[in-house]
């Protein structure tokens, strides 16, 4: 059989891998934002013990290779806690926890880049600190953070292939399975690569569109007064 | 004069930053509708004094009373008092992500709980008052310094404050823009707004202020109406200070 026919035959199988990969990335990104943003706020506005706890978290998750983290959680931490989780869940959670560590620092930098006067003015009008953070600081900080944060999507997308190691049936895992069944190597991995590139392109351009949509004249990284 | 005539009372405010004592016991009273200008060399605590009034800077000791209620040690009630004490800053501090009209209405919505329609109406009224209604939909980055400062005045006015604090409102502006901001402030004073103004604009201080407080080294050194300060030989230091400015303006 020629490689093209093999590719066409196996393509539906590969295609379901796309959903797994996109699922991994989506869950990981959501976990990353949901944990990363409060962590950034905690580091900027929290009391010292909280700041220290977050620093330790960031240090831990940024200090270990993602494969080591995956093995630690898949074979050690989750089973140790009596949790028998599917590989997909472990993969998404680990990518998410690690992403949160990175994203917290993107958000922290963005929050700290907002001039002190914005908080001062908000407080002078009678806003509480929480109101000021929510209505004044965060809407600005998120706009500043977005270009840096947009790295997270291709980063996590490419990283997700490492979930192969714990047997998540994502794109690379499925590609390898097809290769071992058909002994056709290059066309299959090439197809896998093309799909990754397309996914990366699609997501990145979506984020760029969002960036343009929420842009404000004279405001953005480098323009904050 | 009875106690109740004073809208704002400031009693013996002390404030130190590290080992440097910036305010060494400042006291004064303000009647409703009065404009008081604080003048004096840089670094004598004028701005710190204003920030102590609305507790953006917490004084080490002393009291601030607004309409007889204590603003110092107000705890979370401070947010209530700050609505009554409008503040305008040297660098405007407009919210960079909001248009002019949104800048003015946001606290009305978030703090006063006004609905969007009423808040917009009120915000537009205030923008008209400072001559900025035509610029309502522009972002801060699209405004000149003078325009930005006028929007920031409208933002403070929208809260219907009892007192307005101006912290060197024209120091970041060139003479032409300074003029448009001072015109707005003069109009406010004429309308009976109670105003405390830290300024280096001697012309404004002498023509608009009911009282000038000359500060030096963290205390009020001399105080009185502009006429008295300029004509009474008792007030040498203040006259000399104002004189320096006059030399250059002639």
XYZ file of C-alpha atoms in Angstrom, chain A residues 117-118 120-128 131 135-136 139-140 143 216-219 225, chain B residues 51 54 56 79 82-83 85 89 93-97 106-107 110-111 139 141-142 155 159:
44
model
C -1.536 56.402 40.479
C -4.336 54.254 39.047
C -4.473 55.996 44.209
C -7.076 57.685 41.997
C -9.530 54.803 42.421
C -9.151 54.871 46.207
C -9.522 58.660 46.258
C -12.972 58.236 44.699
C -14.052 55.944 47.503
C -13.463 52.588 45.850
C -12.384 49.766 48.138
C -13.227 47.324 43.715
C -12.563 47.655 37.909
C -9.326 49.534 37.322
C -8.817 45.382 33.037
C -5.568 47.202 32.345
C -4.459 43.905 28.312
C -7.336 50.820 23.491
C -5.773 53.833 21.742
C -2.477 54.727 23.352
C -2.726 51.942 25.897
C 1.615 55.985 31.969
C -3.125 63.237 51.258
C -8.391 61.965 52.726
C -4.334 58.312 51.230
C -14.423 54.952 51.530
C -13.416 59.837 50.355
C -16.537 60.292 48.248
C -13.436 64.675 49.602
C -3.652 65.036 41.172
C -4.245 59.727 37.066
C -7.100 59.197 34.632
C -7.981 55.531 34.200
C -6.070 54.750 31.019
C -8.408 52.011 29.791
C -17.239 54.497 36.857
C -17.179 55.480 40.533
C -19.276 51.054 41.339
C -19.219 53.164 44.490
C -9.336 57.900 25.740
C -3.983 59.050 25.658
C -5.902 61.127 23.102
C -14.449 62.841 37.793
C -19.136 62.325 43.445
